[in-house]
Coordinates of C-alpha atoms in Angstrom, one line a residue:
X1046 CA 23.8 -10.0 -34.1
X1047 CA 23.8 -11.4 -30.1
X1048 CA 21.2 -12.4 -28.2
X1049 CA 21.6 -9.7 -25.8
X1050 CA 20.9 -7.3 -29.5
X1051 CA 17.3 -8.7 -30.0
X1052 CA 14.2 -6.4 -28.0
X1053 CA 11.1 -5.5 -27.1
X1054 CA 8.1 -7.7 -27.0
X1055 CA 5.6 -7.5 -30.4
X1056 CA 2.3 -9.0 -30.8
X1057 CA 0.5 -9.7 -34.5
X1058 CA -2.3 -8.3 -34.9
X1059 CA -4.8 -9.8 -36.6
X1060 CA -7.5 -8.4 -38.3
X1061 CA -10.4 -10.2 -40.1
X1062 CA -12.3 -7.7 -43.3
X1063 CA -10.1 -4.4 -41.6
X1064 CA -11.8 -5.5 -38.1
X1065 CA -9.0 -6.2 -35.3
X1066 CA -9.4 -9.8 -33.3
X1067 CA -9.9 -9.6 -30.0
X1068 CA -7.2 -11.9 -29.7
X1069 CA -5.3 -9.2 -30.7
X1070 CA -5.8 -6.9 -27.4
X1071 CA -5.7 -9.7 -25.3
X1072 CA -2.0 -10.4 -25.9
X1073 CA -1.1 -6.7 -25.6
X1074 CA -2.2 -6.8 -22.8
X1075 CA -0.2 -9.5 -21.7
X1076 CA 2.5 -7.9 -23.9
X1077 CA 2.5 -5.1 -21.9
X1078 CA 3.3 -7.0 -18.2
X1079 CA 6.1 -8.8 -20.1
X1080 CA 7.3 -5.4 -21.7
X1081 CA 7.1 -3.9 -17.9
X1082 CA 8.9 -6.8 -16.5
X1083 CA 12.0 -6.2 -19.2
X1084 CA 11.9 -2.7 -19.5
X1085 CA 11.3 -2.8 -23.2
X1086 CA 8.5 -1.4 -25.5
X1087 CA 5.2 -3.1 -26.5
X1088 CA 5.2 -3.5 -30.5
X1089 CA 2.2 -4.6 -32.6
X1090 CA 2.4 -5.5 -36.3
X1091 CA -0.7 -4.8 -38.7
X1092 CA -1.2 -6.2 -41.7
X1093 CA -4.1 -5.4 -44.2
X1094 CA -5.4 -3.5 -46.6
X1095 CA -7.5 -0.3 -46.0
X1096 CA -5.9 -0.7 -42.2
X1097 CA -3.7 2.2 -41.0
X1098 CA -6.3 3.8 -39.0
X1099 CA -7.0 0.9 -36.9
X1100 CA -3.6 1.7 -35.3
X1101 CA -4.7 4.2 -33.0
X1102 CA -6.6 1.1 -31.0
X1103 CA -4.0 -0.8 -30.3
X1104 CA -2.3 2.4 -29.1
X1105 CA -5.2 2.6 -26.6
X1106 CA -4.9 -0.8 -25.9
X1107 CA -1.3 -0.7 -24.9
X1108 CA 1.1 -0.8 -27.9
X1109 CA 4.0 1.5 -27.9
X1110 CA 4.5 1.4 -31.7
X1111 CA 2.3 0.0 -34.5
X1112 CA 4.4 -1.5 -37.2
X1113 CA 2.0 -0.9 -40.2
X1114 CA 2.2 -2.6 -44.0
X1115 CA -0.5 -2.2 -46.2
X1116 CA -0.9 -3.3 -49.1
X1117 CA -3.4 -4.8 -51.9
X1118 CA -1.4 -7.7 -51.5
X1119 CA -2.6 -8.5 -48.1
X1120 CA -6.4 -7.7 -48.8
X1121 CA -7.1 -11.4 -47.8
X1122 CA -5.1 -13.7 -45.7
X1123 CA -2.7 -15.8 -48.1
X1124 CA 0.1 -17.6 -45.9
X1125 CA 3.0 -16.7 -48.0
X1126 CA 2.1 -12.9 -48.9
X1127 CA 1.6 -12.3 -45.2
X1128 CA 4.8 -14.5 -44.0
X1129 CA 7.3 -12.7 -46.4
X1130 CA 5.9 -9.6 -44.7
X1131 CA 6.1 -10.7 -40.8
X1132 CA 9.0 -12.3 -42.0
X1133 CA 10.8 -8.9 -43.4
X1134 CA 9.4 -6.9 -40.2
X1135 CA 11.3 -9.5 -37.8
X1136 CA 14.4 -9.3 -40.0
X1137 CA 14.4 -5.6 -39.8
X1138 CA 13.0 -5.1 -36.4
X1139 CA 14.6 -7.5 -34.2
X1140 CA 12.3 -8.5 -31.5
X1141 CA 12.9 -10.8 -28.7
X1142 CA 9.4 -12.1 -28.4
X1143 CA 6.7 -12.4 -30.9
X1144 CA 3.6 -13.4 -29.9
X1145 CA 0.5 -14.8 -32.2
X1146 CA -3.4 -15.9 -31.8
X1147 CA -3.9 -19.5 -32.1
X1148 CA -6.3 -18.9 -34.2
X1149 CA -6.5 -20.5 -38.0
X1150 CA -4.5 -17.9 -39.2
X1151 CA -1.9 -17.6 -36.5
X1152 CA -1.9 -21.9 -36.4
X1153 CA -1.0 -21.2 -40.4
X1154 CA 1.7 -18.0 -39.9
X1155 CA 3.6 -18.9 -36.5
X1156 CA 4.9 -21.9 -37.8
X1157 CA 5.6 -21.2 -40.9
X1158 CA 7.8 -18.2 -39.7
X1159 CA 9.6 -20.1 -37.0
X1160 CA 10.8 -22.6 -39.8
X1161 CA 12.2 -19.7 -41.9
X1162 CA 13.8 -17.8 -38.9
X1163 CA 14.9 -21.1 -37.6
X1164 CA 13.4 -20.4 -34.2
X1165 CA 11.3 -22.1 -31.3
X1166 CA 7.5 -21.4 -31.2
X1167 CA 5.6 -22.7 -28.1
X1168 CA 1.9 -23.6 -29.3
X1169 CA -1.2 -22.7 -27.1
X1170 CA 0.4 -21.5 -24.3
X1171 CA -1.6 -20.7 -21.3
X1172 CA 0.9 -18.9 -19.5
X1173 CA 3.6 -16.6 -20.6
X1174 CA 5.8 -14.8 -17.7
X1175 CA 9.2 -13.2 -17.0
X1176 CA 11.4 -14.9 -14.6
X1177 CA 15.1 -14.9 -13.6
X1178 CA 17.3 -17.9 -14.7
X1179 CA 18.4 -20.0 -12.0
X1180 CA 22.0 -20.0 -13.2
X1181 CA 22.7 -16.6 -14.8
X1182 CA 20.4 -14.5 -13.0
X1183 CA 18.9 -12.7 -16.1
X1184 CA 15.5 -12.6 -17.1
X1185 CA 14.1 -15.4 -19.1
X1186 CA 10.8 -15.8 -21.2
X1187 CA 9.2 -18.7 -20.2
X1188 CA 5.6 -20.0 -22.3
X1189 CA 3.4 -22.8 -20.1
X1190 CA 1.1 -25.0 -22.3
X1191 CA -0.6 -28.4 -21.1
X1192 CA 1.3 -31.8 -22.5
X1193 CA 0.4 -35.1 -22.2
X1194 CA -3.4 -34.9 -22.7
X1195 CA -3.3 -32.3 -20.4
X1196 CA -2.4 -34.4 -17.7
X1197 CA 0.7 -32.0 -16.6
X1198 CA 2.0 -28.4 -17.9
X1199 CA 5.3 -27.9 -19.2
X1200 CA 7.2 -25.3 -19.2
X1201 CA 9.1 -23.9 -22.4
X1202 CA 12.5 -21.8 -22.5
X1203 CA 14.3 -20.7 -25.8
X1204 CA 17.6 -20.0 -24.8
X1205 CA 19.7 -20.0 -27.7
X1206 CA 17.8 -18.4 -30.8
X1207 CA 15.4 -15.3 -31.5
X1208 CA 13.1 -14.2 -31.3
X1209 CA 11.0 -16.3 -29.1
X1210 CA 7.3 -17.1 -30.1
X1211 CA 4.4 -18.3 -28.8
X1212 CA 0.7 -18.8 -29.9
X1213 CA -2.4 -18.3 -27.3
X1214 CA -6.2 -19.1 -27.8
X1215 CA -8.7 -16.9 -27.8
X1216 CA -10.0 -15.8 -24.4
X1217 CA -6.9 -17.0 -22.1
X1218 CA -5.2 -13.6 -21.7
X1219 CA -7.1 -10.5 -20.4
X1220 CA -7.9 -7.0 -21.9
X1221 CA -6.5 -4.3 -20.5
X1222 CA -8.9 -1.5 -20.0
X1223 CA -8.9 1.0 -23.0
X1224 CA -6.5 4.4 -22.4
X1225 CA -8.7 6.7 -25.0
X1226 CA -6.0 9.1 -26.4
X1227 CA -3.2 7.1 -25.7
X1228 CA -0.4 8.5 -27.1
X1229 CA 2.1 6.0 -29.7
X1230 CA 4.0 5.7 -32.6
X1231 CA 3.1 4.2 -36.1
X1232 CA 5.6 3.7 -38.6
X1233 CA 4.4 2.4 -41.8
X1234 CA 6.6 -0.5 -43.2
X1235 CA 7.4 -1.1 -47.4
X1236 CA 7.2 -4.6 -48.4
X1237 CA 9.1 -6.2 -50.6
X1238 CA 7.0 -9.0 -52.0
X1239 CA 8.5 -11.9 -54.2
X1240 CA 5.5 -12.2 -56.2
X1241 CA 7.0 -15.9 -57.9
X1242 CA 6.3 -17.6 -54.9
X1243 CA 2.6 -16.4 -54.4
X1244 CA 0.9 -19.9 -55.9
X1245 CA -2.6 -19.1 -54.2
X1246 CA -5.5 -16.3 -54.6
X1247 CA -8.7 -15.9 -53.6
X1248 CA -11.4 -16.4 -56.4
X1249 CA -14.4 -15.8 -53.8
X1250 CA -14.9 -15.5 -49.9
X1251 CA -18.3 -17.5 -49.3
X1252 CA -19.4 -16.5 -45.4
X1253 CA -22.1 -18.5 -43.0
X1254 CA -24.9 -16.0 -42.4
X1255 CA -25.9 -18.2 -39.8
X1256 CA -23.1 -18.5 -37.9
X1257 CA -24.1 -18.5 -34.2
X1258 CA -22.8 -16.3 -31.7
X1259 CA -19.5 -16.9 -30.1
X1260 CA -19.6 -18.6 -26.7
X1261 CA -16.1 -17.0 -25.8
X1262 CA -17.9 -13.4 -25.8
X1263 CA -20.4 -14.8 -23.9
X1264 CA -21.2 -13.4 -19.9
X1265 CA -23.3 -16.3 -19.0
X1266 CA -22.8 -20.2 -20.1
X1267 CA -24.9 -23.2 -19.3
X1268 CA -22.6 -26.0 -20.1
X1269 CA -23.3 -29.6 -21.0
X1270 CA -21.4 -33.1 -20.3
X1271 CA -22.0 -36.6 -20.7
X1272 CA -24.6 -36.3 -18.1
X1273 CA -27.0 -34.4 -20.4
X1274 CA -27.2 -37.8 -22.0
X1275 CA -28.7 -36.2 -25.3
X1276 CA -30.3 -33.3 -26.7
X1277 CA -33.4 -33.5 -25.2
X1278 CA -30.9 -32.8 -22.5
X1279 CA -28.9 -29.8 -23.9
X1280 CA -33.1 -28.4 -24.4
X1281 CA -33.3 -28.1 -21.1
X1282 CA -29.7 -26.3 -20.7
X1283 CA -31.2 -24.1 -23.6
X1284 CA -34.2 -23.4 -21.7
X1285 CA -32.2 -22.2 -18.6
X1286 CA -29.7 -20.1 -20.8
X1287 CA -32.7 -18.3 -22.1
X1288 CA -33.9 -17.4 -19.1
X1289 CA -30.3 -16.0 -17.3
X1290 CA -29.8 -14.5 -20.9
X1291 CA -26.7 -16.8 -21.7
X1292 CA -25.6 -19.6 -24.3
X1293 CA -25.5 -23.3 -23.9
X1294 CA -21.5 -24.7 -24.5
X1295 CA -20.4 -28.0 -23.9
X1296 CA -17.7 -30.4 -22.9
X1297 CA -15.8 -32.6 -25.8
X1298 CA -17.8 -36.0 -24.8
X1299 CA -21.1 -34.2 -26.0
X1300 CA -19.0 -32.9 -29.2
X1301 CA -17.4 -36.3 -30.1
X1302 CA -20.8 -38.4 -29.5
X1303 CA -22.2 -35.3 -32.1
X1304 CA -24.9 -34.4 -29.7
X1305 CA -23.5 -30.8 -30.3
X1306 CA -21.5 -28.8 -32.6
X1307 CA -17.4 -28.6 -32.1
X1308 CA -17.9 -24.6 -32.4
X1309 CA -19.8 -25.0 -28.6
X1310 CA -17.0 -26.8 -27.0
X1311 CA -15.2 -25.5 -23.5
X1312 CA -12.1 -27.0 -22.6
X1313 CA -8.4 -27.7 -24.0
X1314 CA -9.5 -29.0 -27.5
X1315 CA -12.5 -26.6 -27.5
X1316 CA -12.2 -22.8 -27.0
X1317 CA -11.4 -21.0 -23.8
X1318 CA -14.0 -18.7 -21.9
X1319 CA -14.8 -16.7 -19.2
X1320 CA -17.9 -15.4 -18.4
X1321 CA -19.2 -14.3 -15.4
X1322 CA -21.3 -17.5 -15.0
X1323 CA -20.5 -21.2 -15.8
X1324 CA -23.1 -23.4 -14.8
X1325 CA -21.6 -27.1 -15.3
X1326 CA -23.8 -29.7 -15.7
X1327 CA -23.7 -33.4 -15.8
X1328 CA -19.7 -32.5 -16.3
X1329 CA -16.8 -34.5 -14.1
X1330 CA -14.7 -31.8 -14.5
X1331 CA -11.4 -33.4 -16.6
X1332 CA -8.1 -30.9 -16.4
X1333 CA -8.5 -30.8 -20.0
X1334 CA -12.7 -29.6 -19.9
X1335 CA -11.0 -27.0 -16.5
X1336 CA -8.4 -25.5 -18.6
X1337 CA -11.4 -24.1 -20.5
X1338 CA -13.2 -22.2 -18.1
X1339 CA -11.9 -21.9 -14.6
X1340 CA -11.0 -18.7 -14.9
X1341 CA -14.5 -17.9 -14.7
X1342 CA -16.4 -15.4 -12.6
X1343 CA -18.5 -17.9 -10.8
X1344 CA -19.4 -21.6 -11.5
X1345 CA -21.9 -23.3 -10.4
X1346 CA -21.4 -27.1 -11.2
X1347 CA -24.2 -30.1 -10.9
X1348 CA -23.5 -33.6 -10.5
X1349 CA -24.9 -37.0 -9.1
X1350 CA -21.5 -37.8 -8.2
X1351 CA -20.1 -36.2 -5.3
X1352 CA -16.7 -36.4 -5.7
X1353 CA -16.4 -35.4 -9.7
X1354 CA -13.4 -33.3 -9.8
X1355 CA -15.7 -30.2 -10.9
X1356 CA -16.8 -29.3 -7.7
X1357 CA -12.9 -28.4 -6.7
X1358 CA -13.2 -25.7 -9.2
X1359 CA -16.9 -24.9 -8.2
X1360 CA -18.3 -21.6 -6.1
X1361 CA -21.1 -23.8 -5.5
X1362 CA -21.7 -27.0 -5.9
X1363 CA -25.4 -29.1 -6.3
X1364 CA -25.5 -32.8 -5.5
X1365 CA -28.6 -34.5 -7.6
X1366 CA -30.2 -35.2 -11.0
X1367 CA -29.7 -32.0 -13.7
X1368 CA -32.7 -33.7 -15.3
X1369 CA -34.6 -32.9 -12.4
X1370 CA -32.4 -30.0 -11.2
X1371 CA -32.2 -27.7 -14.4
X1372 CA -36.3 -28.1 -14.9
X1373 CA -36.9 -26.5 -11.6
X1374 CA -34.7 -23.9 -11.2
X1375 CA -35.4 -22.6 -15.1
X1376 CA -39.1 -22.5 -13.6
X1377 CA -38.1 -20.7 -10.0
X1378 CA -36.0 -18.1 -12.1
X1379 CA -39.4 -17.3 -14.3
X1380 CA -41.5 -17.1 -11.4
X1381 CA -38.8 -14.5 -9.6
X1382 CA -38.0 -12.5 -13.1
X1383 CA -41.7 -12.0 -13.7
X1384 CA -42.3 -10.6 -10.4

């Protein structure tokens, strides 16, 4: 088959215990402005066990057509059992673009597919978009993802094989707003597994009861940097996140001098969020700490230094101590809320 032969944009969607990712609608949704921009459908593949009737969602959500397989097989996520199936779907299917979570399972499947499709994949991109080629005039996919440490973007074409594939974090792309009764296809897909090359099971799936909340889901975020100095410090940022009802997060400084768990990092190494509020403090505001949260709703940002990059990003910015700062506004907000 040509180039010109492979269509329509599909999305995997992953699903955790028969529960769909969030991940999953966000990239519909972006799915669906690249679909727009083509003129070509929005497909999503779901893979599970149990799973069928969590089609009708990413109908709502903006799929077209829900390629479903399910099958004991995929109960849990084994990279080979659910590669030969993506694999088989693409084969069959066709697609121009596939697009994946970078999450640990779509780290473990993306690649693992482009190898056997012999195909580009663009990891953690941060922009995906439609634009006309300078030389032919058609429209090109084009995935944006930081290089260099983050100290530049680069832009990523895949001009001579398909499909084209990209992963993206958590939290970058938005939702669209749910269409309740949306109206789509679902065509259920037969595997054809090659059982001699599953060398893996599952003998038990041990989970962290106490695994703390996710700060990507979070709508309010007092956020740490090497100016919190400790975690005395990050109890004072807790003290002002219980107040405004939000979590505390943190920039990779705090992380790698293990004042705080990885899990509460914001930034290019960390996760990606945006809440309505992102109070920086005692952070200088490095491209790769931005990439992680200036898409937020509003941030507030506190530094002695008064040219740290963070206050570029900033709604408002406070000049002074946090250590004296934080303290006294967590105090001004009780007095006002108990009023």
């Amino acid at each position: 088959m040509e180039i010109k032969d492979y269509k329509n944009v599909y999305v995997f969607a992953e699903q955790r215990d028969g529960e769909i990712q969030s991940v999953a609608y966000e990239l519909l949704g972006k799915a669906r402005d690249l679909a727009d921009a083509l003129g070509e459908k929005v497909v999503a593949i779901l893979a599970g066990y149990g799973v069928k009737e969590k089609a009708q969602s990413l109908i709502e959500m903006g799929a077209d057509e829900v390629v479903v397989c399910d099958s004991p097989e995929l109960k849990d996520y084994l990279t080979e059992q659910y590669s030969q199936v993506v694999y088989q779907i693409i084969m069959d299917r066709k697609p121009g673009i596939v697009l994946y979570g970078a999450t640990t399972i779509g780290r473990d499947l993306a690649p693992r597919l482009a190898s056997r499709l012999r195909t580009g994949l663009t990891a953690d991109c941060t922009k995906l978009e439609i634009a006309d080629d300078e030389k032919t005039g058609e429209k090109q996919f084009r995935s944006t993802r930081p290089a260099f440490g983050g100290n530049l973007m680069a832009t990523i074409i895949c001009p001579n094989t398909r499909p084209q594939m990209s992963t993206v974090r958590p939290g970058v792309m938005q939702k669209r707003q749910c269409e309740a009764g949306r109206k789509g296809v679902v065509t259920m897909f037969e595997a054809k597994f090659d059982t001699s090359k599953f060398k893996v099971k599952v003998l038990e799936t041990v989970k962290n009861s106490k695994q703390a909340a996710d700060i990507a889901d979070a709508k309010i975020l007092v956020s740490g940097g090497r100016g919190v100095h400790d975690r005395e410090g990050f109890d004072k940022l807790q003290a002002l996140a219980d107040v405004l009802g939000g979590m505390v997060s943190s920039s990779r400084a705090m992380v790698d001098a293990g004042v705080i768990d990885h899990a509460y990092q914001v930034g290019q190494t960390g996760k990606t969020v945006r809440p309505n509020l992102y109070m920086a403090c005692g952070i200088s505001g490095a491209i790769q700490h931005l990439a992680g949260m200036e898409e937020s709703g509003y941030i507030i940002a506190i530094n002695k230094d008064k040219f740290a990059p963070i206050f570029s990003a900033a709604d408002l910015g406070i000049v002074g101590d946090l250590h004296k700062i934080v303290p006294m506004l967590t105090e001004r907000l009780k007095k006002e809320i108990a009023k």
